[in-house]
């Protein structure tokens, strides 16, 4: 079996659902269930003996040791993190704790466990660390996209904490020989994304008749990848990646934020027309910029295509249409996440 951390979050849950649909190999899903973790996302796995859920903090060494000893996974796929840049600006402490101390704790526990494995199992073991393109900093309009040799230049508390965790993973491979793999991926979107992030926030605000808050001039660029494509890339790296290597993952799909928001409005205008007859685009409002806002991210995903044969299956048009449809069709899931602490966050951040 494999052990997944953060498997109740957006990408982790998509990974677990896809994995159990396609591979069938059991999963131990380790998640603390912070505000971003949602057991409802995993409801399709209720009663599935291949899915074992453990509500555990990755900083809890004794609990991680016990899970490794009990389940003896052949691999760890590490998604668990504090993941929202704006929250890292308001409160960086949790980011250091989970992203840095948590990753260190897992690496140390994994190394102790890996050393106990017999020869062949030891050779086959993998620790896959899921990271971000934000560790590379910000690109100018004409700069070449980030590749695996781009120097690290993190700019936010979030990206600094992810960069630190990447360095620990590198060091654990170099010093102790742990068979690690690191992936640095661009912006994901798709089903089950918590509506603090751009795409689901805009969909839900539009439908609720609220303003669509676009930071700064709206010309910041992100490279969007549909979440199931990211999950497929992780599976390819896990099975065929070279231990110690890092792989950049991206959608070959750079979009300015304002264009993304307008595309969402156009899809909603067609699929759920505003009763007033107005376009949802009329709700767009340019607001104060994010402090230290990175201007442009772009991933050169040549290496993973050449070495592992992975390319995204979705285009932005198909992926965004599926995503908007999913949010229109899943009111119950949305209701579950848009109560309580989510509302407090929205009130505080956008006040
Ligand atoms: P998310 O915020 O939706 O989910 C994070 C999950 O981690 C939640 O289920 C949460 O409960 C869990 N978690 C947080 N702290 C924990 C702790 N101390 N112990 C155990 N579990 C804990 O995040 P996401 O968007 O799914 O991102 C997953 C990973 O992918 C992160 O490492 C992130 O840095 C990386 N990533 C995200 C994107 C993106 O666009 N969302 C892109 C590239 C890389
Ligand atoms: O690049 C990968 C990263 O993508 C991941 O590592 C992070 O975990 C993930 O959160 C994401 O970070 P971003 O900061 O790029 O994503 P977010 O959805 O928060 O914002 C996307 C862009 O939209 C960014 O330029 C800021 C802008 N934005 C965001 C929000 C929430 C707005 O203009 N208005 C908003 O209300």
GROMACS .gro file of C-alpha atoms and ligand atoms in nm, residues 5-13 30-38 56-59 78-84 97-99 102 129-133 158 162 183-189 192-194 196-197 224 230, ligand 1:
model
   98
    5UNK     CA    1  -0.055   1.289   0.354
    6UNK     CA    2  -0.307   1.569   0.304
    7UNK     CA    3  -0.547   1.336   0.125
    8UNK     CA    4  -0.855   1.526   0.245
    9UNK     CA    5  -0.741   1.847   0.075
   10UNK     CA    6  -0.801   1.955  -0.282
   11UNK     CA    7  -0.522   1.781  -0.475
   12UNK     CA    8  -0.463   1.500  -0.223
   13UNK     CA    9  -0.829   1.393  -0.230
   30UNK     CA   10  -0.307   1.084   0.687
   31UNK     CA   11  -0.468   1.424   0.736
   32UNK     CA   12  -0.510   1.659   1.031
   33UNK     CA   13  -0.837   1.796   0.886
   34UNK     CA   14  -0.754   2.165   0.913
   35UNK     CA   15  -1.005   2.412   0.765
   36UNK     CA   16  -0.881   2.293   0.421
   37UNK     CA   17  -0.935   1.922   0.485
   38UNK     CA   18  -1.281   1.791   0.410
   56UNK     CA   19  -0.310   1.273   1.238
   57UNK     CA   20  -0.085   1.581   1.235
   58UNK     CA   21   0.230   1.518   1.029
   59UNK     CA   22   0.425   1.697   1.306
   78UNK     CA   23   0.332   1.398   0.070
   79UNK     CA   24   0.066   1.662  -0.007
   80UNK     CA   25  -0.010   1.792   0.344
   81UNK     CA   26   0.062   2.162   0.371
   82UNK     CA   27  -0.075   2.502   0.450
   83UNK     CA   28  -0.131   2.610   0.090
   84UNK     CA   29  -0.289   2.956   0.063
   97UNK     CA   30   0.506   2.445   1.144
   98UNK     CA   31   0.334   2.220   0.889
   99UNK     CA   32   0.537   2.284   0.575
  102UNK     CA   33   0.598   1.865   0.935
  129UNK     CA   34   0.725   1.541  -0.203
  130UNK     CA   35   0.459   1.751  -0.375
  131UNK     CA   36   0.578   2.109  -0.414
  132UNK     CA   37   0.507   2.424  -0.610
  133UNK     CA   38   0.642   2.646  -0.885
  158UNK     CA   39   0.410   3.026   0.183
  162UNK     CA   40   0.774   2.522   0.060
  183UNK     CA   41   0.754   1.769  -0.804
  184UNK     CA   42   0.713   2.146  -0.856
  185UNK     CA   43   0.374   2.214  -1.007
  186UNK     CA   44   0.190   2.522  -1.131
  187UNK     CA   45  -0.162   2.638  -1.029
  188UNK     CA   46  -0.421   2.361  -1.012
  189UNK     CA   47  -0.796   2.393  -1.058
  192UNK     CA   48  -1.318   1.998  -0.460
  193UNK     CA   49  -1.096   2.309  -0.448
  194UNK     CA   50  -1.158   2.517  -0.137
  196UNK     CA   51  -1.046   3.068  -0.097
  197UNK     CA   52  -0.852   3.014  -0.425
  224UNK     CA   53  -0.314   2.660  -1.495
  230UNK     CA   54  -0.142   1.685  -1.194
  352LIG     P1   55  -0.515   2.213   0.049
  352LIG     O1   56  -0.490   2.332   0.137
  352LIG     O2   57  -0.641   2.204  -0.028
  352LIG     O3   58  -0.505   2.079   0.137
  352LIG     C1   59  -0.405   2.059   0.232
  352LIG     C2   60  -0.442   1.937   0.315
  352LIG     O4   61  -0.337   1.917   0.411
  352LIG     C3   62  -0.571   1.954   0.395
  352LIG     O5   63  -0.650   1.837   0.384
  352LIG     C4   64  -0.524   1.973   0.538
  352LIG     O6   65  -0.616   1.926   0.635
  352LIG     C5   66  -0.396   1.892   0.539
  352LIG     N1   67  -0.302   1.938   0.642
  352LIG     C6   68  -0.262   2.065   0.666
  352LIG     N2   69  -0.177   2.067   0.771
  352LIG     C7   70  -0.160   1.938   0.810
  352LIG     C8   71  -0.083   1.875   0.912
  352LIG     N3   72  -0.005   1.946   0.996
  352LIG     N4   73  -0.088   1.740   0.922
  352LIG     C9   74  -0.168   1.667   0.840
  352LIG     N5   75  -0.244   1.722   0.745
  352LIG    C10   76  -0.241   1.855   0.730
  352LIG     O7   77  -0.388   2.207  -0.046
  352LIG     P2   78  -0.379   2.162  -0.200
  352LIG     O8   79  -0.412   2.278  -0.286
  352LIG     O9   80  -0.450   2.033  -0.216
  352LIG    O10   81  -0.220   2.138  -0.212
  352LIG    C11   82  -0.164   2.011  -0.180
  352LIG    C12   83  -0.014   2.018  -0.197
  352LIG    O11   84   0.017   2.056  -0.331
  352LIG    C13   85   0.054   2.124  -0.110
  352LIG    O12   86   0.176   2.071  -0.064
  352LIG    C14   87   0.076   2.243  -0.201
  352LIG    O13   88   0.189   2.317  -0.160
  352LIG    C15   89   0.100   2.172  -0.334
  352LIG     N6   90   0.063   2.246  -0.455
  352LIG    C16   91  -0.060   2.304  -0.467
  352LIG    C17   92  -0.095   2.368  -0.586
  352LIG    C18   93  -0.231   2.431  -0.605
  352LIG    O14   94  -0.252   2.499  -0.707
  352LIG     N7   95  -0.327   2.410  -0.517
  352LIG    C19   96  -0.003   2.374  -0.691
  352LIG    C20   97   0.124   2.316  -0.675
  352LIG    C21   98   0.155   2.251  -0.556
   0.00000   0.00000   0.00000
